[in-house]
Coordinates of C-alpha atoms and ligand atoms in Angstrom, one line a residue:
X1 CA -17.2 49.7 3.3
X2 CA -20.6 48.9 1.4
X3 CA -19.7 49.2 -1.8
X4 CA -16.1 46.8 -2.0
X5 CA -18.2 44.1 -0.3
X6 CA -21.3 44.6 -2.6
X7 CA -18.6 44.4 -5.6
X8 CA -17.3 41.3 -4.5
X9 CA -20.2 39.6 -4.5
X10 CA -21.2 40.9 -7.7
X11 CA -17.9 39.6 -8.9
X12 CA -18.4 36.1 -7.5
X13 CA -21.3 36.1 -8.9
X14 CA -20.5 37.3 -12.6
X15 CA -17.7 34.6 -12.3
X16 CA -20.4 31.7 -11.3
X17 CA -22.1 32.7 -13.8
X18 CA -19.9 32.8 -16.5
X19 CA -19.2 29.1 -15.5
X20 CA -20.1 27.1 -18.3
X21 CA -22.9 24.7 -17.7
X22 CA -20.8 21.3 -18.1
X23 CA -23.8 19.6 -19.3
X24 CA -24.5 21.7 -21.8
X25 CA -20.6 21.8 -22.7
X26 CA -20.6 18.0 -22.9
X27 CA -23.7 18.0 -25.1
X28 CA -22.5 21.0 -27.7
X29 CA -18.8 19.2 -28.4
X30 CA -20.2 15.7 -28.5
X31 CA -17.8 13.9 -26.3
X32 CA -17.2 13.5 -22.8
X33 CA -13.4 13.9 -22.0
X34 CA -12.4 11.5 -19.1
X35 CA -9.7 10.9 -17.0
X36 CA -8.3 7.7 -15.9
X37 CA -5.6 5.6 -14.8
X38 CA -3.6 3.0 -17.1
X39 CA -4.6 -0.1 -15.0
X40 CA -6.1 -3.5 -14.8
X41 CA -8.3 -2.1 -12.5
X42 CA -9.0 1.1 -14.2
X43 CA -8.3 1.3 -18.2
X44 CA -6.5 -0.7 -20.4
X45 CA -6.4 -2.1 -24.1
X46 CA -7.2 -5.8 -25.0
X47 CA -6.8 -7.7 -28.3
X48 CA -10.1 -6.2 -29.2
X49 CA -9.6 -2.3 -27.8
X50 CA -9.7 -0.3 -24.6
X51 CA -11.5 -2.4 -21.4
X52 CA -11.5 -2.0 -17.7
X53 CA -14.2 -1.2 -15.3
X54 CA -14.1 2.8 -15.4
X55 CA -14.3 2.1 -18.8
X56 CA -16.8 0.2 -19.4
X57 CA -19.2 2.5 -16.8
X58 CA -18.3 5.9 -18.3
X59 CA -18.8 4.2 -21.9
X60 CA -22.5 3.1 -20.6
X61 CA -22.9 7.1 -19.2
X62 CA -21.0 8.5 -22.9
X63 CA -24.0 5.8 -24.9
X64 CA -27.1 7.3 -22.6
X65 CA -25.6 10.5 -23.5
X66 CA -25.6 10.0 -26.8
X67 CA -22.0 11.0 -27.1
X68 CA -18.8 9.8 -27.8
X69 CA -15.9 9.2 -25.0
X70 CA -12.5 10.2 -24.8
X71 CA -10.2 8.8 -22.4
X72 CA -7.5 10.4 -21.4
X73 CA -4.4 8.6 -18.8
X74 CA -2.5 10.2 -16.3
X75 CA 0.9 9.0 -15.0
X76 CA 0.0 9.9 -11.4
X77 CA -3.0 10.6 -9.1
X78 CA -1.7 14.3 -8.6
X79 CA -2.0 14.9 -12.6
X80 CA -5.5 13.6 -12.4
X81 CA -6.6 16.3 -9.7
X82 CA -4.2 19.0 -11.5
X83 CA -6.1 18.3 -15.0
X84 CA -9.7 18.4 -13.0
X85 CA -8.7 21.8 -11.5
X86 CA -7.7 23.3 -14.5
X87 CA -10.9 22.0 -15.8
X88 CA -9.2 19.9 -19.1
X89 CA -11.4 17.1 -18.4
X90 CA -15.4 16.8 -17.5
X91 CA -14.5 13.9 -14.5
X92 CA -12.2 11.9 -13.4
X93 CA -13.0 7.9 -13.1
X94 CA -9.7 6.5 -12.2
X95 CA -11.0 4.3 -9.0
X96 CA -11.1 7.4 -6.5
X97 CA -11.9 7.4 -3.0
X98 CA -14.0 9.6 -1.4
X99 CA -12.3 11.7 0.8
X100 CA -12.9 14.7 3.7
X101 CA -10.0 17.1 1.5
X102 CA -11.0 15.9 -1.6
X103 CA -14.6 16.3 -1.5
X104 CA -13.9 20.2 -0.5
X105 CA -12.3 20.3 -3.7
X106 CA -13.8 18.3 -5.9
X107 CA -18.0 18.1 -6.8
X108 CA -18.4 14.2 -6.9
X109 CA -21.0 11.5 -8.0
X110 CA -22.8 8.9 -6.0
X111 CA -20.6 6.3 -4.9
X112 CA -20.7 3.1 -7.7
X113 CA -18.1 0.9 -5.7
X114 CA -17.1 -0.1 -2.1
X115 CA -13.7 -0.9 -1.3
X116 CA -11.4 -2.3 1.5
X117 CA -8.0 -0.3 1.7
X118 CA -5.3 -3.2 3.4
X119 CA -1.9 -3.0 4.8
X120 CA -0.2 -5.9 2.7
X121 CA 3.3 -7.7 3.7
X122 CA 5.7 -10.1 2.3
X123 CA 5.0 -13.9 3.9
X124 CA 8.2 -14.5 5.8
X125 CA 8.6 -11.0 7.0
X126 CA 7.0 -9.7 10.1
X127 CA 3.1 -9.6 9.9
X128 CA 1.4 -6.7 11.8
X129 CA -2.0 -7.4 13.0
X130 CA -2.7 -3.9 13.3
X131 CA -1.8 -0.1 13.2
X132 CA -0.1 -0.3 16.8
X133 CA 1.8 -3.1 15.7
X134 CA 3.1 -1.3 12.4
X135 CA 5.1 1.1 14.9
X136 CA 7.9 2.5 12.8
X137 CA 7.8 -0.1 9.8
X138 CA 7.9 2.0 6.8
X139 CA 4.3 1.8 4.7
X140 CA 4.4 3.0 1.0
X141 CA 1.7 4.8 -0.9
X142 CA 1.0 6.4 -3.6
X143 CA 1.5 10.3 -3.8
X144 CA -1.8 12.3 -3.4
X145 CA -3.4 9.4 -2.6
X146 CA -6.6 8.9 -0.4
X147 CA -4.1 6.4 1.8
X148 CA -1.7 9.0 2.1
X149 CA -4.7 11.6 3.5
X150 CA -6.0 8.8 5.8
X151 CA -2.1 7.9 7.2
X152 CA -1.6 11.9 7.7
X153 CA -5.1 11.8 10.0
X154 CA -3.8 9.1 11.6
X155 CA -0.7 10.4 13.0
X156 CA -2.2 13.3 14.5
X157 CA -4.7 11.0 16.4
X158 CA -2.5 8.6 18.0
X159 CA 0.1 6.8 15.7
X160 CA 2.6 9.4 15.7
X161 CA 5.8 7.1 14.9
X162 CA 3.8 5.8 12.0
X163 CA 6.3 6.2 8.7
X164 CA 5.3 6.2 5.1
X165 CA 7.0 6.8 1.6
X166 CA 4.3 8.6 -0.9
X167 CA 5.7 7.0 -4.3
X168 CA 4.7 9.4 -7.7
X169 CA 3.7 6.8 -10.0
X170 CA -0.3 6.3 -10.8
X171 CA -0.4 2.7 -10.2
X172 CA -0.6 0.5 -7.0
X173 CA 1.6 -1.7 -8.7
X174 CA 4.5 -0.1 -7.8
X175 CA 3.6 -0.4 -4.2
X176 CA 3.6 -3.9 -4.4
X177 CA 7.0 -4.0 -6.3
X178 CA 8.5 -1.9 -3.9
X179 CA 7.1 -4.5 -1.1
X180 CA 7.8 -7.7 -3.4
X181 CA 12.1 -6.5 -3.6
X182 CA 12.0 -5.9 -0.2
X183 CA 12.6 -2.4 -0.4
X184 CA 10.2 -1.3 1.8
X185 CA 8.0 -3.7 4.2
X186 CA 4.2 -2.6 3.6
X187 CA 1.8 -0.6 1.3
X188 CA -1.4 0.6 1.6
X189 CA -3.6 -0.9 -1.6
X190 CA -7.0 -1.0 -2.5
X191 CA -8.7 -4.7 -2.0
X192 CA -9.9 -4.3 -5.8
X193 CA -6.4 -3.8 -6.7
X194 CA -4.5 -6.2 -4.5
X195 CA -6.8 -9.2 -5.7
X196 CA -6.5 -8.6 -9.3
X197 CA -2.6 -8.0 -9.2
X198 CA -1.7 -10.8 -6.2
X199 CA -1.4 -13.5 -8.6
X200 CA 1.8 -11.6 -10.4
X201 CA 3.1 -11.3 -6.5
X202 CA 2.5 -14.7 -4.8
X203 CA 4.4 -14.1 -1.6
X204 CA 2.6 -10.8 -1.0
X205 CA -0.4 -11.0 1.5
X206 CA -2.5 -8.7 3.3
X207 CA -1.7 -8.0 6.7
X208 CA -4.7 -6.4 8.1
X209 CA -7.7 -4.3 6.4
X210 CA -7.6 -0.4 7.3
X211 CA -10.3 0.7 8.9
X212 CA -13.5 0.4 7.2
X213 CA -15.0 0.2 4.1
X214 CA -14.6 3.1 1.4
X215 CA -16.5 4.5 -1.3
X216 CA -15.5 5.1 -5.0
X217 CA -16.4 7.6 -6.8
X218 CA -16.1 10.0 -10.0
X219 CA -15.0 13.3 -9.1
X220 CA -16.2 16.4 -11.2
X221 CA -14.2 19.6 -12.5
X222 CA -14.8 22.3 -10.1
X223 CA -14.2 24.6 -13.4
X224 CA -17.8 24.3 -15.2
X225 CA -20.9 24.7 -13.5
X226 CA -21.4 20.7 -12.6
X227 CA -24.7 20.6 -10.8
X228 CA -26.9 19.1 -13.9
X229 CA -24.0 16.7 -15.1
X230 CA -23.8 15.7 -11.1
X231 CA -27.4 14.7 -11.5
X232 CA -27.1 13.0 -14.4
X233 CA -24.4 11.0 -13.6
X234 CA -26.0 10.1 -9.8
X235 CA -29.1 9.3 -11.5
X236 CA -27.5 7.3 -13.8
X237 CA -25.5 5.2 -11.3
X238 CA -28.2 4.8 -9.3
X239 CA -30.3 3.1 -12.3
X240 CA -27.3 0.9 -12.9
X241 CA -27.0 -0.3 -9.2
X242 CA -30.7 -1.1 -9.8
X243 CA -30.9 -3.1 -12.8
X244 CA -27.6 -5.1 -12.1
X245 CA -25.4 -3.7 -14.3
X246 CA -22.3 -2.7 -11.7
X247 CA -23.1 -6.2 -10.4
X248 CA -22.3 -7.4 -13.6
X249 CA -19.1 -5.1 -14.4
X250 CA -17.9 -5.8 -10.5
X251 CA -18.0 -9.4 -11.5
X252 CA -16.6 -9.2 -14.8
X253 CA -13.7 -7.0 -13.8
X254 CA -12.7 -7.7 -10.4
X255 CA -14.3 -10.7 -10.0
X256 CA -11.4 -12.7 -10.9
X257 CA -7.8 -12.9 -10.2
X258 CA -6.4 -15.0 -12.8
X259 CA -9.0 -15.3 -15.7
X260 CA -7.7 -18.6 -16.7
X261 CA -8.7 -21.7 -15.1
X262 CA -6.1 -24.1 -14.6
X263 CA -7.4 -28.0 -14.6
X264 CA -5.2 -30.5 -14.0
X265 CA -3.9 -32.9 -16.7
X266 CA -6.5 -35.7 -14.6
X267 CA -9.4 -33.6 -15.4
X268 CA -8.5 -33.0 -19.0
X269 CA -7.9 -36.8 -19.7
X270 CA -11.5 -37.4 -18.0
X271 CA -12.6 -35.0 -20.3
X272 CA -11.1 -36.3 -23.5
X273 CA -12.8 -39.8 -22.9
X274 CA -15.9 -38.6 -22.1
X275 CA -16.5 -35.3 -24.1
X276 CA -14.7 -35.1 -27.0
X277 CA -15.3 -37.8 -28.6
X278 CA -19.0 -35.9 -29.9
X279 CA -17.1 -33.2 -31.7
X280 CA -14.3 -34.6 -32.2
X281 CA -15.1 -35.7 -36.3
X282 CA -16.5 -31.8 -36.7
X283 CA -12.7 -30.4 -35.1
X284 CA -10.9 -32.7 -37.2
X285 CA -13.4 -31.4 -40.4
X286 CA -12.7 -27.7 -39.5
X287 CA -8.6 -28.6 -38.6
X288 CA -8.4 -30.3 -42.3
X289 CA -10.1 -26.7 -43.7
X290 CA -7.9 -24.7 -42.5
X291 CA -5.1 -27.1 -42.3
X292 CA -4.6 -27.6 -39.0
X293 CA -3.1 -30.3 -36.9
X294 CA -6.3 -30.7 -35.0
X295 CA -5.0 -32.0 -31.9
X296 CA -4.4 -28.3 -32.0
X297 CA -7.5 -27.2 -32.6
X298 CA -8.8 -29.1 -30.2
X299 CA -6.5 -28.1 -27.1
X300 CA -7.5 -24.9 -28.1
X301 CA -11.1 -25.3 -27.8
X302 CA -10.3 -27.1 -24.8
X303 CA -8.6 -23.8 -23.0
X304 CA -11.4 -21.8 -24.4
X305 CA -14.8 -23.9 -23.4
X306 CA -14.1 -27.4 -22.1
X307 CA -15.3 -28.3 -25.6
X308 CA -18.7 -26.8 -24.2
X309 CA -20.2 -25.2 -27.6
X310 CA -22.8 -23.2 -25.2
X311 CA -19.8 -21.8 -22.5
X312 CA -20.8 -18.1 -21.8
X313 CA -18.6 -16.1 -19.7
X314 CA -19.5 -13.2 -17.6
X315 CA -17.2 -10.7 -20.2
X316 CA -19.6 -11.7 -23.2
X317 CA -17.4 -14.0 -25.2
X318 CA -19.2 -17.3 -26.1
X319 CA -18.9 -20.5 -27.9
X320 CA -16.8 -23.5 -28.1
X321 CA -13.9 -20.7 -29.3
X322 CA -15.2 -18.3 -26.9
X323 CA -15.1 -15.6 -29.2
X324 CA -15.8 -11.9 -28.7
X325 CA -18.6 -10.2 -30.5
X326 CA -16.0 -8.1 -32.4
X327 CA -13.4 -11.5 -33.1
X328 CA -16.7 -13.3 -34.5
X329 CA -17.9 -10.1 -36.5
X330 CA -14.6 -10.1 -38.5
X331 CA -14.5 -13.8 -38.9
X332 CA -17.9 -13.6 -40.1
X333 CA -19.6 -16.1 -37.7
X334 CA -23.3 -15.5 -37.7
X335 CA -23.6 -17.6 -34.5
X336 CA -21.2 -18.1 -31.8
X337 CA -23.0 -21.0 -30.0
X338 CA -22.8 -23.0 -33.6
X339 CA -20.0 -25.4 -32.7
X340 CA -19.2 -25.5 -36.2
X341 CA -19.2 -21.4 -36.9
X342 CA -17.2 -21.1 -33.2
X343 CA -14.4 -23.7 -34.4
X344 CA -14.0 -22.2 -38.3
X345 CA -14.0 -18.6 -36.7
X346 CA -10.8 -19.4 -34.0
X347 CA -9.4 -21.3 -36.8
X348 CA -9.3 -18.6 -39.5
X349 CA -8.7 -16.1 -36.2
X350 CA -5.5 -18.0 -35.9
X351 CA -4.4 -18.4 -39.4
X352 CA -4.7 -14.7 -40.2
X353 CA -2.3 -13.9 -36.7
X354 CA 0.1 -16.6 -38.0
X355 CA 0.3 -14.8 -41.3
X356 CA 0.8 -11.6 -40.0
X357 CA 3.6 -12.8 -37.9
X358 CA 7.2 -12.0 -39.6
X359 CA 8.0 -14.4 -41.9
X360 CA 11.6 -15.3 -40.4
X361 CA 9.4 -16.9 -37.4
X362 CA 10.2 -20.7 -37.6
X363 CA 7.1 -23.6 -35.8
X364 CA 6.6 -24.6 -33.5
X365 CA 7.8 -21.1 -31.8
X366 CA 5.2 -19.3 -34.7
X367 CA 2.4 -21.2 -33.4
X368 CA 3.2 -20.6 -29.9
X369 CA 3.6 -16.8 -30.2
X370 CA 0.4 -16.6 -32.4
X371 CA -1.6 -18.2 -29.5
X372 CA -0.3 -15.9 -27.2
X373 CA -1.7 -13.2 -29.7
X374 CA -4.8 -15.1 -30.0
X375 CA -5.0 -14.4 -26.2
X376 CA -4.0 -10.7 -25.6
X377 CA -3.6 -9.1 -29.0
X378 CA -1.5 -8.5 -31.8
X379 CA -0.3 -5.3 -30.3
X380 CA 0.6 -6.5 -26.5
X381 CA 2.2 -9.5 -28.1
X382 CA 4.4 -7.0 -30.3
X383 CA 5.0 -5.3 -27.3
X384 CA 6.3 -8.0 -25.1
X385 CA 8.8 -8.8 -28.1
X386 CA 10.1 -5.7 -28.5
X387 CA 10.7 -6.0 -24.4
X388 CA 12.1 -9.3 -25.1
X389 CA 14.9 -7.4 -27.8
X390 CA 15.3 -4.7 -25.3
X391 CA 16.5 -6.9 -22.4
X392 CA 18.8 -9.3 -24.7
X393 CA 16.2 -12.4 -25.6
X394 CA 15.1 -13.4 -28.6
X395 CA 11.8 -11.8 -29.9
X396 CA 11.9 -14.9 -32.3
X397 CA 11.7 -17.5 -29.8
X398 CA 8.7 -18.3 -27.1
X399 CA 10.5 -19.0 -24.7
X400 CA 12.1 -15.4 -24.7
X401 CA 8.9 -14.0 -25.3
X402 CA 7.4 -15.8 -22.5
X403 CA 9.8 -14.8 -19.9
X404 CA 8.7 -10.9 -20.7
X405 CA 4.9 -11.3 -21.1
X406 CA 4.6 -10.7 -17.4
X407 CA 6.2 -7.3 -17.4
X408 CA 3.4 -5.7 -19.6
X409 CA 1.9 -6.1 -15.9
X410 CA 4.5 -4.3 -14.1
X411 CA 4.1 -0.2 -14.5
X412 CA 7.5 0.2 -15.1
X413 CA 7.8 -1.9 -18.1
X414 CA 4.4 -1.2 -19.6
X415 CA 4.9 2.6 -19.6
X416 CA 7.8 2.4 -21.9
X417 CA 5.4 0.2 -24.7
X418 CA 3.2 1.3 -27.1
X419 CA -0.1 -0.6 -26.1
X420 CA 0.2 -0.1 -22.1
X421 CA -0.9 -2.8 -19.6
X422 CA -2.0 -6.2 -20.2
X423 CA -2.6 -9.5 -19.1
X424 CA 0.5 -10.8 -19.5
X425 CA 0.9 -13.5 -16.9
X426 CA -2.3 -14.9 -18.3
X427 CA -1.3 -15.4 -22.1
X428 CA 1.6 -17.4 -20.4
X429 CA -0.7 -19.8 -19.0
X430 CA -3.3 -19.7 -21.9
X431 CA -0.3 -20.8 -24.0
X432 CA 1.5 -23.3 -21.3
X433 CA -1.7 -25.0 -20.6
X434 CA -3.0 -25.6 -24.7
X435 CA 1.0 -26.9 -25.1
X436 CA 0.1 -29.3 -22.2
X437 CA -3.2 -30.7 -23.5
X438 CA -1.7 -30.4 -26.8
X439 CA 0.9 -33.2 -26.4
X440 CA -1.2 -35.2 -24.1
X441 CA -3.9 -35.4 -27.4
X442 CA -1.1 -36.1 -29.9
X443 CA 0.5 -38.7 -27.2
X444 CA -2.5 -40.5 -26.1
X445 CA -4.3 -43.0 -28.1
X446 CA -7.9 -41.6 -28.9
X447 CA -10.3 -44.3 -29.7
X448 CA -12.5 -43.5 -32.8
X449 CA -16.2 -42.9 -32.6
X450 CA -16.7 -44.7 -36.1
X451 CA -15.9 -48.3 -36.2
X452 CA -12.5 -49.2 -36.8
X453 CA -11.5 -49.3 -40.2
X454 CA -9.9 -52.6 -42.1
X455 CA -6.4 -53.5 -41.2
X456 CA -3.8 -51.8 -42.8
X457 CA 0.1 -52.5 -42.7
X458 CA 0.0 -48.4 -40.5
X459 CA -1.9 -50.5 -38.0
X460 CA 1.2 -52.7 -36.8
X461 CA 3.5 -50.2 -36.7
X462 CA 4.6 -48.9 -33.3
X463 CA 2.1 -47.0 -31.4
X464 CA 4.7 -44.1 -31.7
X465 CA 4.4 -44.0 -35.2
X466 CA 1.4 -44.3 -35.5
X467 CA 0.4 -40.9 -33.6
X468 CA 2.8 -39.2 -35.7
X469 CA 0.8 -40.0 -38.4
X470 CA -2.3 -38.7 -36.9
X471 CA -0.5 -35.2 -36.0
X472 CA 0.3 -34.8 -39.5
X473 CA -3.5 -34.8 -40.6
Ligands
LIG501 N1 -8.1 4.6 -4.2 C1 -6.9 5.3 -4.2 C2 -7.1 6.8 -4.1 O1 -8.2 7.2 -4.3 C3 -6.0 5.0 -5.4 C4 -5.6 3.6 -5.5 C5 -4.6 3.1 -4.5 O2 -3.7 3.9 -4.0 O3 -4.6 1.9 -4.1 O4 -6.2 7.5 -3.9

């Protein structure tokens, strides 16, 4: 009896031994291989490459490192824990929550984020206040998910009429498109989640908030020895905690819900009198460079800043144009708080998207289409056209394009593109609102800083006229 027993635990121990160290494993290949989600909330591309929060955190852990990160996407949470199993990846970062069956599982890091899971309904439906009010109203989740664990717990311990669909996509967005049709009356969502997505689904709201307050964390392949990586990683969250920097990424990332402001048409004409008349002869310099109407320019730089050459915003863009550091690299601006170098570098940024558009794209459509560019990217902009094409619009025409934007937010749409999720909603409003103060500049009647020149014969003509003039400078 000895000796089989003895043999075992030589075997389990050969076998933990012969686990690599993942460390080590991470260090010798130079990368570390990550897996996430395709989501607003996770990972996603912008006009200037991949973003997101679980991004941006495993980026800071790949730079301490001193390697390079690969991020790999899943189409649901049960490929995520499938691919940690079978140890193809060193962690998953995909906005888990801790959980009892999980964490028997799966080694995990320090928790780096607290979240609310909530019940969410559709205003003018019935609106439980809590779990016994929910009864038998059908709750969706997603499959594997840490709501589905907690909804199974909760059945055995008093709720046993409680009734749930567990959908397989990766993304609470389909919970809330289930909810927003009507087909089923609540899901279970993340708070993170629900605020960043709830301006896509007005009428959704939440309910009541589940329970208590969760933590997020990275879970670890069970495949390679993962005790020094674990420390690594804990220590490393634990020093970004403490110098601000997950404050910082929180804020930047989940922090809003719809990144563009919208100020009403009273607030811009204010600001017209009062601001722009300063850098109003430098915008109408730069327009006449790159020859631009620059009541253009100037909406633009309106959207951007408020005409605010120092406006800094929490994701690092800066400047009158509110360019990125990559945008202003390309464009060759040296300094984006220079009004001047902020205005010629959106300018140029412009022209060269208007170029690249097809040729067969007729104003003022092409400059509506590049701003929406401008906003989310050559490549999401592409995508939403070929959307357009595929559902019978007009890829030519903005007001086609504009209807599909949105549905690079929806998971079902933005699966079947080539550059995934995106803002969408947002580069509708970016464009809507620089259209708006757009015409009110080329329709109002902007006094001139410099004194008034001699009478001309232009000078009696119609006040009309006379602003058609000034567009065409
Ligand atoms: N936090 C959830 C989980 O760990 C995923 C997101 C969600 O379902 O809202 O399963």
């Amino acid at each position: 009896m000895r000796l089989p027993v003895l043999l075992l635990v030589l075997c389990a121990c050969l076998s933990a031994c012969a686990r690599k160290d993942a460390l080590d494993d991470v260090m010798a290949r130079g990368k570390l291989v990550v897996i996430s989600r395709n989501s607003p909330t996770t990972y996603y591309m912008e006009k200037d490459g991949p973003t997101g929060f679980e991004y941006a955190l495993a980026g800071q852990l790949a730079e301490e490192l001193g390697v390079e990160l690969e991020m790999r996407t899943a189409f649901s949470l049960t490929e995520i824990f499938e691919k940690l199993q079978r140890g193809e990846v060193d962690f998953a970062a995909a906005g888990l929550t801790l959980t009892g069956q999980r964490e028997a599982r799966f080694p995990h890091s320090a928790p780096y984020y607290e979240l609310m899971p909530q019940v969410v309904y559709k205003t003018g439906q019935f609106r439980p206040r809590n779990l016994g009010q929910v009864g038998d109203m059908e709750i969706a989740v997603l499959a594997d998910s840490s709501h589905a664990e907690s909804l199974r717990a909760l059945r055995e311990t008093g709720f046993p009429a409680l009734r749930w669909q567990e959908l397989p996509g990766a993304d609470s967005m389909d919970l809330l498109e289930q909810v927003d049709t009507g087909e089923i009356p609540l899901a279970i969502i993340d708070s993170n989640e629900f605020r960043v997505q709830q301006s896509l689904y007005p009428r959704l709201k939440v309910a009541f908030d589940l329970g208590s307050e969760q933590d997020m964390v990275w879970y670890l392949s069970p495949a390679a020895d993962s005790a020094r990586l674990l420390d690594h990683i804990d220590a490393f969250i634990t020093r970004m905690r403490e110098n601000g920097t997950l404050d910082r990424l929180r804020e930047e990332h989940f922090g809003h819900s719809d990144g563009v402001s919208r100020v009403g048409s009273h607030t811009f004409t204010r600001n017209m009198r009062s601001k722009l008349p300063e850098h109003e002869p430098l915008i109408r310099q730069v327009a006449r460079e790159y020859q631009m109407d620059w009541h253009l320019l100037a909406a633009v730089a309106y959207q951007e800043s408020h005409w605010n050459p120092r406006a800094v915003s929490p994701t690092g863009v800066r400047g009158m144009m509110m360019l990125t550091l990559p945008t202003a690299k390309e464009m060759g601006v040296q300094n984006r708080l220079h009004p001047g170098d902020s205005l010629r570098g959106g300018a140029r940024y412009l022209k060269n998207i208007k170029r690249r558009l097809p040729a067969r794209i007729q104003e003022p459509d092409r400059t509506w289409l590049a701003l929406a560019a401008y906003n989310i990217g050559m490549g999401h902009l592409e995508d939403a056209r070929v959307l357009t094409q595929r559902h019978g619009g007009d890829a030519d025409l903005w007001q086609d394009v504009m209807e599909h934007l949105p549905l690079l937010q929806k998971p079902g749409h933005y699966r079947n593109t080539r550059y995934g999720f995106a803002r969408g909603q947002e580069a509708v409003t970016y464009v809507q609102n620089i259209r708006h103060y757009y015409s009110i500049l080329q329709w109002q009647d902007i006094p001139d800083s410099k004194p008034p020149p001699p009478l001309k014969v232009d000078d009696y003509l119609p006040q009309r006229v006379r602003n058609l003039q000034l567009r065409a400078l």
